[in-house]
Structures are given as structure tokens and as C-alpha cells.
PDB file of C-alpha atoms in Angstrom:
ATOM      1  CA  UNK S 547      28.004 -19.075  21.262  1.00 48.00           C
ATOM      2  CA  UNK S 548      28.693 -15.771  18.697  1.00 45.00           C
ATOM      3  CA  UNK S 549      31.337 -18.056  16.345  1.00 50.00           C
ATOM      4  CA  UNK S 550      28.658 -20.621  15.898  1.00 50.00           C
ATOM      5  CA  UNK S 551      25.845 -17.797  15.142  1.00 49.00           C
ATOM      6  CA  UNK S 552      28.604 -16.058  13.112  1.00 51.00           C
ATOM      7  CA  UNK S 553      28.829 -19.442  10.884  1.00 54.00           C
ATOM      8  CA  UNK S 554      24.973 -19.785  10.914  1.00 59.00           C
ATOM      9  CA  UNK S 555      25.145 -16.328   9.315  1.00 54.00           C
ATOM     10  CA  UNK S 556      27.761 -17.412   6.608  1.00 56.00           C
ATOM     11  CA  UNK S 557      25.851 -20.296   5.749  1.00 62.00           C
ATOM     12  CA  UNK S 558      22.836 -18.858   4.990  1.00 69.00           C
ATOM     13  CA  UNK S 559      24.018 -15.729   3.102  1.00 70.00           C
ATOM     14  CA  UNK S 560      26.062 -18.992   1.139  1.00 71.00           C
ATOM     15  CA  UNK S 561      22.646 -20.137   0.246  1.00 73.00           C
ATOM     16  CA  UNK S 562      20.817 -16.551  -0.651  1.00 74.00           C
ATOM     17  CA  UNK S 563      23.896 -16.117  -2.703  1.00 70.00           C
ATOM     18  CA  UNK S 564      24.243 -19.903  -5.103  1.00 68.00           C
ATOM     19  CA  UNK S 565      20.128 -19.318  -5.317  1.00 66.00           C
ATOM     20  CA  UNK S 566      20.734 -16.411  -7.731  1.00 69.00           C
ATOM     21  CA  UNK S 567      24.160 -17.093  -9.465  1.00 62.00           C
ATOM     22  CA  UNK S 568      23.132 -16.533 -12.569  1.00 56.00           C
ATOM     23  CA  UNK S 569      22.791 -12.352 -11.331  1.00 53.00           C
ATOM     24  CA  UNK S 570      24.828 -11.111 -14.315  1.00 48.00           C
ATOM     25  CA  UNK S 571      21.859 -12.574 -16.940  1.00 51.00           C
ATOM     26  CA  UNK S 572      19.181 -11.957 -14.637  1.00 53.00           C
ATOM     27  CA  UNK S 573      19.003  -7.828 -14.178  1.00 58.00           C
ATOM     28  CA  UNK S 574      19.106  -6.774 -17.675  1.00 58.00           C
ATOM     29  CA  UNK S 575      18.961  -2.887 -17.802  1.00 58.00           C
ATOM     30  CA  UNK S 576      18.030  -0.827 -21.041  1.00 57.00           C
ATOM     31  CA  UNK S 577      18.986   2.393 -22.288  1.00 57.00           C
ATOM     32  CA  UNK S 578      16.006   3.572 -21.802  1.00 59.00           C
ATOM     33  CA  UNK S 579      15.998   2.730 -18.176  1.00 66.00           C
ATOM     34  CA  UNK S 580      14.047  -0.387 -17.995  1.00 67.00           C
ATOM     35  CA  UNK S 581      14.951  -3.160 -16.183  1.00 73.00           C
ATOM     36  CA  UNK S 582      14.253  -7.044 -17.876  1.00 71.00           C
ATOM     37  CA  UNK S 583      14.014  -9.490 -14.854  1.00 75.00           C
ATOM     38  CA  UNK S 584      14.354 -12.890 -15.896  1.00 76.00           C
ATOM     39  CA  UNK S 585      12.303 -15.132 -12.890  1.00 79.00           C
ATOM     40  CA  UNK S 586      13.311 -18.102 -11.765  1.00 73.00           C
ATOM     41  CA  UNK S 587      12.879 -21.692 -12.239  1.00 61.00           C
ATOM     42  CA  UNK S 588      10.525 -20.936 -14.609  1.00 68.00           C
ATOM     43  CA  UNK S 589       8.309 -19.104 -12.148  1.00 78.00           C
ATOM     44  CA  UNK S 590       7.077 -15.653 -11.521  1.00 85.00           C
ATOM     45  CA  UNK S 591       9.598 -14.840  -8.904  1.00 89.00           C
ATOM     46  CA  UNK S 592      12.999 -13.590  -8.337  1.00 90.00           C
ATOM     47  CA  UNK S 593      14.452 -12.847  -4.503  1.00 91.00           C
ATOM     48  CA  UNK S 594      17.723 -11.270  -3.906  1.00 89.00           C
ATOM     49  CA  UNK S 595      19.909 -10.850  -1.117  1.00 90.00           C
ATOM     50  CA  UNK S 596      21.533  -7.769  -1.321  1.00 90.00           C
ATOM     51  CA  UNK S 597      24.721  -6.612   0.569  1.00 90.00           C
ATOM     52  CA  UNK S 598      25.909  -4.130  -1.669  1.00 88.00           C
ATOM     53  CA  UNK S 599      26.888  -0.575  -1.357  1.00 91.00           C
ATOM     54  CA  UNK S 600      26.119   0.752  -4.396  1.00 89.00           C
ATOM     55  CA  UNK S 601      22.176   1.742  -5.519  1.00 88.00           C
ATOM     56  CA  UNK S 602      20.667   1.327  -8.794  1.00 88.00           C
ATOM     57  CA  UNK S 603      19.862   4.261 -11.366  1.00 87.00           C
ATOM     58  CA  UNK S 604      16.659   5.472 -12.527  1.00 87.00           C
ATOM     59  CA  UNK S 605      14.672   2.357 -13.822  1.00 86.00           C
ATOM     60  CA  UNK S 606      11.529   0.598 -14.231  1.00 83.00           C
ATOM     61  CA  UNK S 607      10.363  -2.735 -14.509  1.00 85.00           C
ATOM     62  CA  UNK S 608       6.969  -4.800 -15.103  1.00 82.00           C
ATOM     63  CA  UNK S 609       7.603  -6.852 -12.042  1.00 89.00           C
ATOM     64  CA  UNK S 610       6.034  -5.696  -8.449  1.00 94.00           C
ATOM     65  CA  UNK S 611       9.040  -4.862  -6.166  1.00 96.00           C
ATOM     66  CA  UNK S 612       9.275  -5.127  -2.311  1.00 97.00           C
ATOM     67  CA  UNK S 613      12.348  -4.192  -0.573  1.00 97.00           C
ATOM     68  CA  UNK S 614      12.996  -5.351   2.853  1.00 97.00           C
ATOM     69  CA  UNK S 615      16.038  -3.930   4.779  1.00 97.00           C
ATOM     70  CA  UNK S 616      17.861  -6.486   7.067  1.00 94.00           C
ATOM     71  CA  UNK S 617      20.826  -4.050   8.015  1.00 94.00           C
ATOM     72  CA  UNK S 618      21.014  -0.438   7.923  1.00 96.00           C
ATOM     73  CA  UNK S 619      18.735   1.969   6.049  1.00 97.00           C
ATOM     74  CA  UNK S 620      18.064   1.570   2.095  1.00 97.00           C
ATOM     75  CA  UNK S 621      16.604   4.995   0.232  1.00 97.00           C
ATOM     76  CA  UNK S 622      14.531   4.797  -2.178  1.00 97.00           C
ATOM     77  CA  UNK S 623      13.373   7.619  -4.847  1.00 95.00           C
ATOM     78  CA  UNK S 624      10.252   7.467  -7.227  1.00 92.00           C
ATOM     79  CA  UNK S 625       8.980  10.739  -8.464  1.00 85.00           C
ATOM     80  CA  UNK S 626       9.710  13.499  -6.164  1.00 88.00           C
ATOM     81  CA  UNK S 627       9.259  11.246  -2.864  1.00 94.00           C
ATOM     82  CA  UNK S 628      12.113   9.809  -1.069  1.00 96.00           C
ATOM     83  CA  UNK S 629      11.013   6.729   1.114  1.00 97.00           C
ATOM     84  CA  UNK S 630      13.974   5.991   3.530  1.00 97.00           C
ATOM     85  CA  UNK S 631      13.278   2.422   5.109  1.00 97.00           C
ATOM     86  CA  UNK S 632      15.290   0.908   7.837  1.00 97.00           C
ATOM     87  CA  UNK S 633      15.318  -2.660   9.319  1.00 96.00           C
ATOM     88  CA  UNK S 634      12.010  -4.316   9.392  1.00 94.00           C
ATOM     89  CA  UNK S 635      10.277  -1.659   7.105  1.00 97.00           C
ATOM     90  CA  UNK S 636       8.481  -2.847   3.819  1.00 98.00           C
ATOM     91  CA  UNK S 637       7.992  -0.911   0.690  1.00 98.00           C
ATOM     92  CA  UNK S 638       6.137  -1.616  -1.875  1.00 97.00           C
ATOM     93  CA  UNK S 639       7.363  -0.100  -5.664  1.00 96.00           C
ATOM     94  CA  UNK S 640       4.231  -0.894  -8.196  1.00 91.00           C
ATOM     95  CA  UNK S 641       5.245  -2.092 -11.541  1.00 87.00           C
ATOM     96  CA  UNK S 642       6.047   0.513 -14.335  1.00 81.00           C
ATOM     97  CA  UNK S 643       6.904   3.127 -11.382  1.00 84.00           C
ATOM     98  CA  UNK S 644      10.465   4.675 -12.587  1.00 85.00           C
ATOM     99  CA  UNK S 645      12.480   4.942  -9.462  1.00 92.00           C
ATOM    100  CA  UNK S 646      16.263   5.067  -8.023  1.00 93.00           C
ATOM    101  CA  UNK S 647      17.713   3.049  -5.308  1.00 95.00           C
ATOM    102  CA  UNK S 648      20.462   4.513  -3.233  1.00 95.00           C
ATOM    103  CA  UNK S 649      22.334   2.007  -0.488  1.00 96.00           C
ATOM    104  CA  UNK S 650      24.426   3.136   2.649  1.00 96.00           C
ATOM    105  CA  UNK S 651      28.763   2.182   2.698  1.00 95.00           C
ATOM    106  CA  UNK S 652      27.107  -1.458   4.202  1.00 95.00           C
ATOM    107  CA  UNK S 653      24.178  -3.133   4.849  1.00 94.00           C
ATOM    108  CA  UNK S 654      22.012  -5.457   3.535  1.00 93.00           C
ATOM    109  CA  UNK S 655      18.181  -6.523   2.398  1.00 94.00           C
ATOM    110  CA  UNK S 656      16.350  -8.472   0.732  1.00 95.00           C
ATOM    111  CA  UNK S 657      14.355  -7.603  -2.563  1.00 94.00           C
ATOM    112  CA  UNK S 658      11.600  -9.493  -3.834  1.00 95.00           C
ATOM    113  CA  UNK S 659      10.053  -9.362  -7.684  1.00 94.00           C
ATOM    114  CA  UNK S 660       7.128 -10.598  -8.802  1.00 93.00           C
ATOM    115  CA  UNK S 661       5.194 -10.899 -11.921  1.00 90.00           C
ATOM    116  CA  UNK S 662       1.525 -10.391 -10.802  1.00 88.00           C
ATOM    117  CA  UNK S 663       0.026 -11.232 -14.264  1.00 83.00           C
ATOM    118  CA  UNK S 664      -0.193 -14.458 -12.853  1.00 83.00           C
ATOM    119  CA  UNK S 665      -3.036 -13.482 -10.420  1.00 86.00           C
ATOM    120  CA  UNK S 666      -4.098 -10.754 -12.966  1.00 76.00           C
ATOM    121  CA  UNK S 667      -7.435 -13.292 -13.982  1.00 75.00           C
ATOM    122  CA  UNK S 668      -8.287 -14.221 -10.604  1.00 81.00           C
ATOM    123  CA  UNK S 669     -11.523 -13.101  -9.654  1.00 75.00           C
ATOM    124  CA  UNK S 670     -11.455  -9.767  -7.448  1.00 74.00           C
ATOM    125  CA  UNK S 671      -7.745  -9.241  -7.919  1.00 83.00           C
ATOM    126  CA  UNK S 672      -8.041  -6.046 -10.242  1.00 78.00           C
ATOM    127  CA  UNK S 673      -9.050  -4.673  -6.984  1.00 79.00           C
ATOM    128  CA  UNK S 674      -5.498  -5.568  -5.599  1.00 86.00           C
ATOM    129  CA  UNK S 675      -3.945  -4.042  -8.022  1.00 84.00           C
ATOM    130  CA  UNK S 676      -5.096  -0.484  -7.802  1.00 83.00           C
ATOM    131  CA  UNK S 677      -4.548  -0.694  -4.148  1.00 86.00           C
ATOM    132  CA  UNK S 678      -0.817  -1.403  -5.277  1.00 88.00           C
ATOM    133  CA  UNK S 679      -0.631   0.597  -8.169  1.00 85.00           C
ATOM    134  CA  UNK S 680       0.563   3.380  -5.783  1.00 87.00           C
ATOM    135  CA  UNK S 681       4.022   3.023  -3.322  1.00 94.00           C
ATOM    136  CA  UNK S 682       3.388   1.283  -0.010  1.00 95.00           C
ATOM    137  CA  UNK S 683       5.347   1.757   2.873  1.00 97.00           C
ATOM    138  CA  UNK S 684       4.510  -0.503   5.730  1.00 96.00           C
ATOM    139  CA  UNK S 685       5.806  -0.445   9.050  1.00 96.00           C
ATOM    140  CA  UNK S 686       4.774  -1.611  12.353  1.00 95.00           C
ATOM    141  CA  UNK S 687       3.291   1.815  13.529  1.00 94.00           C
ATOM    142  CA  UNK S 688       1.708   2.878  10.170  1.00 92.00           C
ATOM    143  CA  UNK S 689       0.212  -0.640   9.701  1.00 93.00           C
ATOM    144  CA  UNK S 690      -0.410  -1.862  13.327  1.00 93.00           C
ATOM    145  CA  UNK S 691      -3.739  -4.221  12.331  1.00 92.00           C
ATOM    146  CA  UNK S 692      -1.510  -6.382   9.741  1.00 95.00           C
ATOM    147  CA  UNK S 693       2.220  -5.861   9.822  1.00 96.00           C
ATOM    148  CA  UNK S 694       2.871  -8.908  11.777  1.00 97.00           C
ATOM    149  CA  UNK S 695       0.926 -10.955   9.538  1.00 97.00           C
ATOM    150  CA  UNK S 696       2.491  -9.879   6.204  1.00 97.00           C
ATOM    151  CA  UNK S 697       6.057  -9.691   7.414  1.00 97.00           C
ATOM    152  CA  UNK S 698       5.900 -13.192   8.708  1.00 97.00           C
ATOM    153  CA  UNK S 699       4.210 -14.223   4.996  1.00 97.00           C
ATOM    154  CA  UNK S 700       6.946 -12.000   3.469  1.00 97.00           C
ATOM    155  CA  UNK S 701       9.903 -14.296   5.750  1.00 95.00           C
ATOM    156  CA  UNK S 702       8.115 -17.441   4.756  1.00 95.00           C
ATOM    157  CA  UNK S 703       8.247 -16.772   1.170  1.00 95.00           C
ATOM    158  CA  UNK S 704      11.640 -15.515   1.270  1.00 92.00           C
ATOM    159  CA  UNK S 705      12.502 -18.904   3.374  1.00 90.00           C
ATOM    160  CA  UNK S 706      10.480 -21.400   0.572  1.00 90.00           C
ATOM    161  CA  UNK S 707      12.423 -19.598  -2.062  1.00 90.00           C
ATOM    162  CA  UNK S 708      15.579 -20.329  -0.801  1.00 88.00           C
ATOM    163  CA  UNK S 709      15.215 -23.126   0.443  1.00 83.00           C
ATOM    164  CA  UNK S 710      13.157 -24.896  -2.544  1.00 76.00           C
ATOM    165  CA  UNK S 711      10.951 -26.937  -0.720  1.00 76.00           C
ATOM    166  CA  UNK S 712       8.622 -29.330  -2.405  1.00 80.00           C
ATOM    167  CA  UNK S 713       5.613 -27.195  -4.002  1.00 87.00           C
ATOM    168  CA  UNK S 714       7.842 -24.199  -3.088  1.00 87.00           C
ATOM    169  CA  UNK S 715       6.662 -22.026  -6.052  1.00 87.00           C
ATOM    170  CA  UNK S 716       2.949 -22.890  -5.243  1.00 90.00           C
ATOM    171  CA  UNK S 717       3.333 -22.555  -1.346  1.00 93.00           C
ATOM    172  CA  UNK S 718       4.657 -19.110  -2.468  1.00 92.00           C
ATOM    173  CA  UNK S 719       1.658 -18.375  -4.692  1.00 92.00           C
ATOM    174  CA  UNK S 720      -0.357 -19.329  -2.165  1.00 94.00           C
ATOM    175  CA  UNK S 721       1.280 -17.125   0.517  1.00 96.00           C
ATOM    176  CA  UNK S 722       1.649 -13.962  -1.822  1.00 95.00           C
ATOM    177  CA  UNK S 723      -2.173 -14.520  -2.069  1.00 94.00           C
ATOM    178  CA  UNK S 724      -2.495 -14.192   1.321  1.00 96.00           C
ATOM    179  CA  UNK S 725      -0.091 -11.182   1.648  1.00 96.00           C
ATOM    180  CA  UNK S 726      -2.481  -9.637  -0.919  1.00 94.00           C
ATOM    181  CA  UNK S 727      -5.743 -10.204   0.511  1.00 92.00           C
ATOM    182  CA  UNK S 728      -4.193  -8.703   3.636  1.00 94.00           C
ATOM    183  CA  UNK S 729      -3.826  -5.599   2.051  1.00 92.00           C
ATOM    184  CA  UNK S 730      -7.023  -5.378   0.479  1.00 87.00           C
ATOM    185  CA  UNK S 731      -8.496  -5.875   3.341  1.00 84.00           C
ATOM    186  CA  UNK S 732      -6.983  -3.941   5.308  1.00 87.00           C
ATOM    187  CA  UNK S 733      -7.193  -0.829   2.842  1.00 82.00           C
ATOM    188  CA  UNK S 734     -11.355  -1.243   2.889  1.00 74.00           C
ATOM    189  CA  UNK S 735     -11.302  -1.194   6.698  1.00 74.00           C
ATOM    190  CA  UNK S 736      -9.227   1.768   6.666  1.00 69.00           C
ATOM    191  CA  UNK S 737     -11.237   3.968   4.041  1.00 64.00           C
ATOM    192  CA  UNK S 738     -14.005   6.450   5.036  1.00 55.00           C
ATOM    193  CA  UNK S 739     -16.459   5.163   2.752  1.00 57.00           C
ATOM    194  CA  UNK S 740     -19.092   4.349   3.877  1.00 57.00           C
ATOM    195  CA  UNK S 741     -18.904   5.550   7.891  1.00 58.00           C
ATOM    196  CA  UNK S 742     -21.980   6.530  10.467  1.00 59.00           C
ATOM    197  CA  UNK S 743     -23.522   2.800   8.595  1.00 60.00           C
ATOM    198  CA  UNK S 744     -24.639  -0.600   9.926  1.00 66.00           C
ATOM    199  CA  UNK S 745     -22.323  -3.485   9.344  1.00 62.00           C
ATOM    200  CA  UNK S 746     -24.623  -4.330   6.965  1.00 65.00           C
ATOM    201  CA  UNK S 747     -24.950  -1.622   4.974  1.00 67.00           C
ATOM    202  CA  UNK S 748     -21.121  -1.556   4.664  1.00 67.00           C
ATOM    203  CA  UNK S 749     -20.953  -4.578   3.373  1.00 71.00           C
ATOM    204  CA  UNK S 750     -24.051  -4.026   0.638  1.00 76.00           C
ATOM    205  CA  UNK S 751     -21.853  -0.978  -0.536  1.00 75.00           C
ATOM    206  CA  UNK S 752     -18.571  -2.333  -0.858  1.00 75.00           C
ATOM    207  CA  UNK S 753     -20.252  -5.290  -2.307  1.00 79.00           C
ATOM    208  CA  UNK S 754     -21.364  -2.611  -5.226  1.00 85.00           C
ATOM    209  CA  UNK S 755     -18.043  -1.237  -5.371  1.00 84.00           C
ATOM    210  CA  UNK S 756     -16.595  -4.088  -5.968  1.00 81.00           C
ATOM    211  CA  UNK S 757     -19.184  -5.133  -8.440  1.00 86.00           C
ATOM    212  CA  UNK S 758     -18.034  -1.921 -10.322  1.00 91.00           C
ATOM    213  CA  UNK S 759     -14.539  -3.118 -10.794  1.00 87.00           C
ATOM    214  CA  UNK S 760     -14.883  -6.235 -11.833  1.00 86.00           C
ATOM    215  CA  UNK S 761     -17.280  -5.065 -14.762  1.00 90.00           C
ATOM    216  CA  UNK S 762     -14.379  -2.657 -15.260  1.00 91.00           C
ATOM    217  CA  UNK S 763     -12.021  -5.651 -15.616  1.00 87.00           C
ATOM    218  CA  UNK S 764     -14.794  -7.091 -18.354  1.00 88.00           C
ATOM    219  CA  UNK S 765     -15.347  -4.415 -20.752  1.00 92.00           C
ATOM    220  CA  UNK S 766     -12.119  -2.200 -20.388  1.00 93.00           C
ATOM    221  CA  UNK S 767     -12.663  -2.507 -24.060  1.00 93.00           C
ATOM    222  CA  UNK S 768     -15.991  -0.624 -24.393  1.00 93.00           C
ATOM    223  CA  UNK S 769     -17.034   2.574 -24.121  1.00 92.00           C
ATOM    224  CA  UNK S 770     -17.361   3.029 -20.465  1.00 94.00           C
ATOM    225  CA  UNK S 771     -19.470   6.351 -19.310  1.00 94.00           C
ATOM    226  CA  UNK S 772     -19.200   7.757 -15.531  1.00 95.00           C
ATOM    227  CA  UNK S 773     -22.979   8.610 -15.397  1.00 95.00           C
ATOM    228  CA  UNK S 774     -23.713   4.990 -16.789  1.00 95.00           C
ATOM    229  CA  UNK S 775     -21.708   3.054 -14.174  1.00 95.00           C
ATOM    230  CA  UNK S 776     -22.786   5.325 -11.894  1.00 94.00           C
ATOM    231  CA  UNK S 777     -26.320   5.093 -12.011  1.00 94.00           C
ATOM    232  CA  UNK S 778     -25.915   0.807 -12.579  1.00 93.00           C
ATOM    233  CA  UNK S 779     -24.941   1.037  -8.734  1.00 91.00           C
ATOM    234  CA  UNK S 780     -27.297   3.654  -7.349  1.00 92.00           C
ATOM    235  CA  UNK S 781     -25.574   6.454  -7.399  1.00 92.00           C
ATOM    236  CA  UNK S 782     -25.450   9.770  -8.525  1.00 93.00           C
ATOM    237  CA  UNK S 783     -22.226  10.670 -10.940  1.00 93.00           C
ATOM    238  CA  UNK S 784     -21.227  13.411  -8.471  1.00 92.00           C
ATOM    239  CA  UNK S 785     -21.371  10.648  -5.351  1.00 89.00           C
ATOM    240  CA  UNK S 786     -20.270   8.081  -7.053  1.00 92.00           C
ATOM    241  CA  UNK S 787     -16.638   9.725  -8.522  1.00 93.00           C
ATOM    242  CA  UNK S 788     -15.937  10.797  -4.702  1.00 88.00           C
ATOM    243  CA  UNK S 789     -16.250   7.328  -3.009  1.00 86.00           C
ATOM    244  CA  UNK S 790     -14.509   6.018  -6.321  1.00 89.00           C
ATOM    245  CA  UNK S 791     -11.261   8.237  -5.921  1.00 87.00           C
ATOM    246  CA  UNK S 792     -11.395   6.785  -2.007  1.00 81.00           C
ATOM    247  CA  UNK S 793     -12.371   3.144  -2.968  1.00 82.00           C
ATOM    248  CA  UNK S 794      -9.131   3.366  -5.815  1.00 83.00           C
ATOM    249  CA  UNK S 795      -6.875   6.088  -5.375  1.00 81.00           C
ATOM    250  CA  UNK S 796      -7.980   7.066  -9.425  1.00 89.00           C
ATOM    251  CA  UNK S 797     -10.442   9.474 -10.967  1.00 93.00           C
ATOM    252  CA  UNK S 798     -13.069   6.953 -13.163  1.00 94.00           C
ATOM    253  CA  UNK S 799     -11.534   8.166 -16.317  1.00 94.00           C
ATOM    254  CA  UNK S 800      -7.598   7.749 -14.754  1.00 92.00           C
ATOM    255  CA  UNK S 801      -8.510   4.385 -13.565  1.00 92.00           C
ATOM    256  CA  UNK S 802      -9.840   3.222 -16.783  1.00 94.00           C
ATOM    257  CA  UNK S 803      -6.573   4.249 -18.695  1.00 94.00           C
ATOM    258  CA  UNK S 804      -4.698   2.371 -15.889  1.00 89.00           C
ATOM    259  CA  UNK S 805      -6.672  -0.463 -16.519  1.00 90.00           C
ATOM    260  CA  UNK S 806      -6.641  -0.380 -20.384  1.00 93.00           C
ATOM    261  CA  UNK S 807      -2.544   0.159 -20.201  1.00 91.00           C
ATOM    262  CA  UNK S 808      -2.348  -3.126 -18.078  1.00 86.00           C
ATOM    263  CA  UNK S 809      -3.853  -4.818 -20.579  1.00 90.00           C
ATOM    264  CA  UNK S 810      -2.160  -3.263 -23.611  1.00 92.00           C
ATOM    265  CA  UNK S 811       1.418  -4.259 -21.692  1.00 86.00           C
ATOM    266  CA  UNK S 812       0.352  -7.955 -21.761  1.00 84.00           C
ATOM    267  CA  UNK S 813      -0.792  -7.658 -25.636  1.00 90.00           C
ATOM    268  CA  UNK S 814       2.499  -5.846 -26.552  1.00 89.00           C
ATOM    269  CA  UNK S 815       4.485  -9.016 -25.652  1.00 81.00           C
ATOM    270  CA  UNK S 816       2.416 -10.943 -27.946  1.00 83.00           C
ATOM    271  CA  UNK S 817       3.854 -11.365 -31.310  1.00 78.00           C
ATOM    272  CA  UNK S 818       0.955 -10.876 -34.234  1.00 83.00           C
ATOM    273  CA  UNK S 819      -0.744  -8.892 -33.464  1.00 90.00           C
ATOM    274  CA  UNK S 820      -0.047  -4.893 -34.490  1.00 93.00           C
ATOM    275  CA  UNK S 821       0.072  -1.462 -32.465  1.00 94.00           C
ATOM    276  CA  UNK S 822      -3.291  -0.560 -34.165  1.00 94.00           C
ATOM    277  CA  UNK S 823      -4.941  -3.836 -32.762  1.00 95.00           C
ATOM    278  CA  UNK S 824      -3.325  -3.379 -29.061  1.00 95.00           C
ATOM    279  CA  UNK S 825      -5.296  -0.089 -28.725  1.00 95.00           C
ATOM    280  CA  UNK S 826      -8.531  -1.159 -30.318  1.00 95.00           C
ATOM    281  CA  UNK S 827      -8.057  -4.798 -27.910  1.00 94.00           C
ATOM    282  CA  UNK S 828      -7.322  -2.228 -24.727  1.00 94.00           C
ATOM    283  CA  UNK S 829     -10.527   0.090 -25.320  1.00 94.00           C
ATOM    284  CA  UNK S 830      -8.212   2.990 -26.403  1.00 95.00           C
ATOM    285  CA  UNK S 831     -10.766   5.220 -28.834  1.00 92.00           C
ATOM    286  CA  UNK S 832      -7.471   5.796 -31.367  1.00 93.00           C
ATOM    287  CA  UNK S 833      -4.409   5.146 -31.947  1.00 94.00           C
ATOM    288  CA  UNK S 834      -3.016   8.365 -31.213  1.00 94.00           C
ATOM    289  CA  UNK S 835      -4.486   8.425 -28.103  1.00 94.00           C
ATOM    290  CA  UNK S 836      -3.109   5.283 -27.055  1.00 95.00           C
ATOM    291  CA  UNK S 837      -0.068   6.020 -28.111  1.00 94.00           C
ATOM    292  CA  UNK S 838       0.297   9.605 -25.902  1.00 94.00           C
ATOM    293  CA  UNK S 839      -1.492   7.898 -22.926  1.00 94.00           C
ATOM    294  CA  UNK S 840       0.680   4.802 -22.976  1.00 92.00           C
ATOM    295  CA  UNK S 841       4.340   6.860 -23.309  1.00 90.00           C
ATOM    296  CA  UNK S 842       2.623   9.019 -20.767  1.00 88.00           C
ATOM    297  CA  UNK S 843       2.531   6.055 -18.547  1.00 84.00           C
ATOM    298  CA  UNK S 844       5.133   4.036 -19.653  1.00 81.00           C
ATOM    299  CA  UNK S 845       7.900   6.930 -20.170  1.00 79.00           C
ATOM    300  CA  UNK S 846       8.150   5.102 -24.031  1.00 85.00           C
ATOM    301  CA  UNK S 847       5.861   4.812 -27.259  1.00 91.00           C
ATOM    302  CA  UNK S 848       3.917   1.227 -27.559  1.00 92.00           C
ATOM    303  CA  UNK S 849       6.435  -0.276 -30.375  1.00 91.00           C
ATOM    304  CA  UNK S 850       9.753   1.161 -28.353  1.00 87.00           C
ATOM    305  CA  UNK S 851       7.784  -0.755 -25.419  1.00 84.00           C
ATOM    306  CA  UNK S 852       7.364  -3.670 -27.762  1.00 85.00           C
ATOM    307  CA  UNK S 853      11.067  -3.798 -29.484  1.00 81.00           C
ATOM    308  CA  UNK S 854      12.341  -3.870 -25.694  1.00 71.00           C
ATOM    309  CA  UNK S 855      10.359  -7.051 -24.354  1.00 65.00           C
ATOM    310  CA  UNK S 856      10.938  -8.509 -27.870  1.00 57.00           C
ATOM    311  CA  UNK S 857      14.836  -8.227 -27.518  1.00 50.00           C
ATOM    312  CA  UNK S 858      15.242  -9.572 -24.287  1.00 45.00           C
ATOM    313  CA  UNK S 859      13.114 -12.965 -25.431  1.00 43.00           C
ATOM    314  CA  UNK S 860      15.337 -13.723 -27.879  1.00 41.00           C
TER     315      UNK S 860
END
């Protein structure tokens, strides 16, 4: 029985390896620390089975990354925080987040990479992006309400990716959307925005904040004033600011900046549009403000970001 189990494992591991036989071409680390990810089979998806005992130097990429250790631990340093993950943990690393990976001498883990731009135009997804803009360390004890469900969804995504059933990419996208919805609803259930209110009133307030997120998503290029937005949903600016921070984990101004930076990233990947036009289309008041805030967020200037992405596509 043990021999058969070992044989089954070796067979599956061979499937994991062969699915990503283009490893050398698929992961390119630039001098600036940006990792350029090539997604598989014209999708926005890449999943690795990684059993290397080597870590990965400080880097960032435009993909959302999810790490699930299978055997032994795996450490991820983001800023000054070290996330120590053990088998069964789910660590979500936001797009654009500078991070360092440290592996033990023996062990394995699955690494999921997703390009979220596929979902960026979906109604309501901007609210999910605000939740995913901070690292999330999902464990059974910390997230008992959704842990089993989200772990099973990621397991199904992994199997579809490596086995490549018919319509695998579409199946993965549907499972991934379900994964995001579980996380989004759990976030809303857990925040204390509307405590001591009846259920119908809580829903009314949640709908107001959802409408605010949709409005920002459609009007990020305009001048957005805190007083006006707060007044439009019936709050004072002070009350609105407190609730907005709880709802999104951002201050109002920081979120506007975050949203405009995400738009600028997409525009910079297009040819035929100048840096100044990118700044204006993304809603920044001046090119100097755009350059300063973009470099602060991404660690490189807009022109450097464009050059790196352009050279990768050549």
C-alpha cells in the first residue's frame, strides 16, 4: 500500500512538473526587482508546484499571489512583517507588494498567480480589490467561517489547472470569482460598521458603501471631494471617514490614490499614450504628483514601469 501511495505521488508530481515545463521562460526577474510573469495557455493564470529549497529575493509583480504550503513551512516577508505559513495555511500577497520568500531545506508548496485585470471591469469587483490590497493570512482558526470552503475552491482550481479538463480556464475563473466573493462577504460580516442595527438597516448601509465604491470606480478621473461623497450617502465627513477606513482598510484619500495607480498601471502597458496622458486619464492633478505617488507606490517611475513591461512583451 505504501509503495502504491508513493507511486501515485510521484505520478502526480510529474504532472505538476510537466504542466510548467517552460519554467525558465515563465519567470523573469528584472534588475529592479519586478518579476514578469508569463501566464499559461493564453489565460491569466499560472500555478506552480514548488519543492525548491531556495527562496526568492525581494521582488514584486502585477499578479495576485497565493501560497499554500504542502510539506513543511514557508516564510514570506512583506515590509517588516514575516508571515510564517505551515501546511494548510493560505497566504494571499497583493499585486505590486514587495516581498521576499524563504524556503526550508525540504518541503513543497503550491504557488498561484492570477492577473486580476480580467475581473477589474466586473460590477462590484473594486470592493474586493480593496480587501485584497493588504496581505491576508487565512488559517482555520483565524477564518473558521470560510476556511474549508476557500481551501476547497483553491484545491479545485489547482486540479483544473494541472489536469486540464475541457473548459478548464472558464472553470478556474468561475471558481476564483466564488473564492473572492467568499472573502468579500466574510469581510463585510466581520467589520463593525453597523453594529447595534437591525439587519435591514445594516443592508441599507452596506448598499450605500457599495454605491460609493462603484461611483469611485467610474469617476476616479474626476476631482473627488470627501465632503461631497459623504453628503451623497447621508453622512458627515467625519463619520463617513471612520466608516470608510473600516470598510476598505484605507483612508478616503489613500484609496483614491490606490485606485488611480491601478488604472495608471493598465494604461502604461498600452503603447501610443504618453506619460502625461496616463496621469490625466488616471485622474492625477499634475504630472509631478503622478510621478511622485507612482514611484512611492511601485518603487519605480512610470516611464521605468512602462519600459520593463514593454521589454517583456518584445
